[in-house]
Coordinates of C-alpha atoms in Angstrom, one line a residue:
M260 CA 100.7 161.1 64.3
Y261 CA 97.1 162.7 64.0
D262 CA 94.2 162.6 67.1
L263 CA 90.6 162.8 64.6
Y264 CA 88.3 164.0 66.8
A265 CA 85.0 163.7 64.3
L266 CA 81.4 162.0 63.1
G267 CA 78.7 161.4 60.7
P268 CA 79.6 163.4 57.2
P269 CA 82.7 165.1 58.7
L270 CA 84.2 161.1 59.5
Y271 CA 83.1 159.9 55.8
K272 CA 84.6 162.7 54.0
I273 CA 88.4 163.0 55.6
K274 CA 88.7 159.1 56.2
A275 CA 87.7 159.3 51.8
A276 CA 90.2 162.0 51.4
S277 CA 93.0 160.2 53.8
L278 CA 92.1 157.2 52.6
V279 CA 93.3 158.3 48.9
A280 CA 96.1 160.6 49.8
G281 CA 97.7 157.8 51.3
I282 CA 97.6 159.0 54.8
W283 CA 94.9 157.5 56.8
D284 CA 97.6 155.5 58.7
S285 CA 98.8 158.0 60.4
I286 CA 95.4 159.8 61.8
T287 CA 93.8 158.0 65.4
E288 CA 90.3 158.0 65.4
K289 CA 89.2 159.4 68.7
P290 CA 86.2 158.8 70.4
V291 CA 83.7 161.0 70.4
V292 CA 79.6 161.5 72.5
L293 CA 78.2 164.9 71.4
G294 CA 78.2 167.0 74.3
L295 CA 80.0 165.2 76.9
T296 CA 84.1 164.8 74.2
N297 CA 83.1 168.7 72.7
A298 CA 81.8 169.8 76.2
A299 CA 85.0 168.5 78.0
P300 CA 87.7 171.7 79.8
S301 CA 90.1 169.6 77.5
F302 CA 88.4 169.7 74.6
L303 CA 88.0 172.8 74.7
E304 CA 91.0 174.0 75.2
R305 CA 92.2 172.7 71.5
N306 CA 88.8 173.5 69.9
P307 CA 87.2 176.3 71.7
R308 CA 84.8 176.4 69.7
G309 CA 84.1 172.2 71.0
Q310 CA 83.6 172.0 67.3
V311 CA 83.3 168.3 65.5
P312 CA 85.6 167.7 63.3
T313 CA 88.7 168.9 65.2
L314 CA 92.8 167.7 64.0
E315 CA 94.8 167.3 66.7
V316 CA 97.8 168.3 64.8
E317 CA 101.7 169.0 66.4
G318 CA 101.1 173.1 67.8
G319 CA 97.8 173.2 67.7
S320 CA 94.0 172.0 66.7
I321 CA 92.2 171.7 63.3
F322 CA 88.5 171.6 62.2
E323 CA 86.0 172.1 60.3
S324 CA 86.2 169.4 57.3
N325 CA 87.3 170.8 54.6
A326 CA 90.1 172.4 56.1
I327 CA 91.4 169.3 58.0
C328 CA 91.3 167.2 54.2
R329 CA 93.1 170.3 52.8
Y330 CA 96.2 169.8 55.7
L331 CA 96.5 166.4 55.2
C332 CA 95.7 165.8 51.4
N333 CA 99.4 169.4 52.2
E334 CA 101.1 167.2 54.1
A335 CA 100.9 163.8 52.1
L336 CA 102.0 166.4 48.9
S337 CA 105.2 167.4 51.1
A338 CA 105.4 163.7 51.9
L339 CA 105.9 162.8 48.2
T340 CA 109.5 161.4 47.1
A341 CA 111.3 162.1 43.8
A342 CA 109.9 158.3 42.8
T343 CA 106.3 159.7 43.4
A344 CA 106.2 163.4 42.8
S345 CA 104.7 163.1 39.1
A346 CA 102.1 161.7 41.0
R347 CA 98.7 163.7 40.5
P348 CA 98.1 164.7 44.7
L349 CA 94.7 165.2 45.5
Y350 CA 95.0 168.8 46.5
P351 CA 97.1 169.9 43.2
R352 CA 100.0 172.5 43.8
D353 CA 98.6 175.3 41.1
P354 CA 97.5 177.4 42.2
T355 CA 94.4 178.2 40.5
T356 CA 94.0 174.1 39.6
R357 CA 93.8 174.7 44.2
A358 CA 91.2 178.0 43.8
L359 CA 88.6 176.1 41.0
V360 CA 88.6 172.9 44.0
D361 CA 87.9 175.5 46.3
C362 CA 85.3 177.2 45.1
W363 CA 83.3 173.6 44.8
L364 CA 84.3 172.1 48.5
D365 CA 82.4 175.6 49.6
L366 CA 80.1 174.5 47.4
D367 CA 79.7 171.1 48.7
C368 CA 79.4 173.3 52.5
E369 CA 76.6 175.5 51.0
L370 CA 74.4 172.3 49.9
F371 CA 75.2 170.1 53.2
L372 CA 73.9 172.5 54.8
T373 CA 70.5 174.0 52.6
V374 CA 70.0 170.2 52.5
K375 CA 70.1 170.0 55.9
D376 CA 68.4 172.7 57.0
V377 CA 65.9 170.6 54.3
F378 CA 64.3 167.8 55.9
D379 CA 64.5 169.9 59.0
L380 CA 61.9 171.5 58.3
T381 CA 61.0 168.9 56.5
L382 CA 61.0 166.6 59.5
G383 CA 59.5 169.6 61.9
F384 CA 62.8 170.0 63.5
K385 CA 62.9 173.8 62.6
K386 CA 59.9 175.9 62.0
G387 CA 59.3 177.8 59.1
D388 CA 56.7 179.1 56.8
K389 CA 56.1 176.9 53.3
R390 CA 57.3 179.7 51.3
E391 CA 60.3 178.9 53.0
G392 CA 60.4 174.9 52.5
V393 CA 60.0 176.7 49.2
E394 CA 63.1 178.7 48.9
L395 CA 65.8 176.2 50.2
T396 CA 64.1 173.6 47.9
K397 CA 65.1 175.5 44.8
K398 CA 68.4 176.4 46.2
M399 CA 69.2 173.0 46.9
T400 CA 67.8 172.7 43.2
D401 CA 69.8 174.4 42.1
Y402 CA 73.2 173.3 43.5
L403 CA 72.6 170.3 42.6
R404 CA 72.1 170.8 39.2
A405 CA 75.3 172.5 39.0
L406 CA 76.9 169.8 39.7
E407 CA 75.2 167.7 37.7
N408 CA 76.1 169.9 35.0
K409 CA 80.1 169.5 35.7
L410 CA 79.1 166.6 35.7
S411 CA 76.8 165.4 32.7
S412 CA 80.4 166.5 31.0
S413 CA 83.3 165.3 32.9
T414 CA 84.8 162.8 34.7
Y415 CA 86.3 164.6 37.3
L416 CA 84.7 168.6 39.3
V417 CA 88.5 169.8 38.2
G418 CA 91.2 168.6 35.6
D419 CA 91.4 165.3 34.2
S420 CA 91.6 163.5 37.6
M421 CA 90.4 163.4 41.1
T422 CA 90.6 166.1 43.5
L423 CA 89.6 166.9 46.7
A424 CA 86.7 168.6 45.2
D425 CA 85.3 164.9 44.3
V426 CA 85.3 163.7 47.9

């Protein structure tokens, strides 16, 4: 039903969310060779930025791992029957709770990029001075502290059950 082009951490996140949501069986993982698959004209027609991950759906393509996770959780939510309507969805129905989940998803993106920058700078893949390294490390520490503070008083980031923010 869906074709997914993804690698590494974004793939793991999408797979975990769709497994928990019960929709992974409707996804076909497509092989990706960066620089080839995502640069092919047929791929660029689906995603002009040539970005991975990309999920092909009826009527178009969705990119960005959090957008893909939200879409798949919404699909799973719409598939709930009357018998399972009381189930707690991974991406809640309530707009306020959804917004809280979105806050943590956005922080997750910022944290991932900051950690990547710290490693790239430390390993010499990125040029920068010592001041930049200190600033990035402080930023990473602040993000991790926010997560630790929240999770020290709660099992989950939002509410009393697992949501997409916890994946």
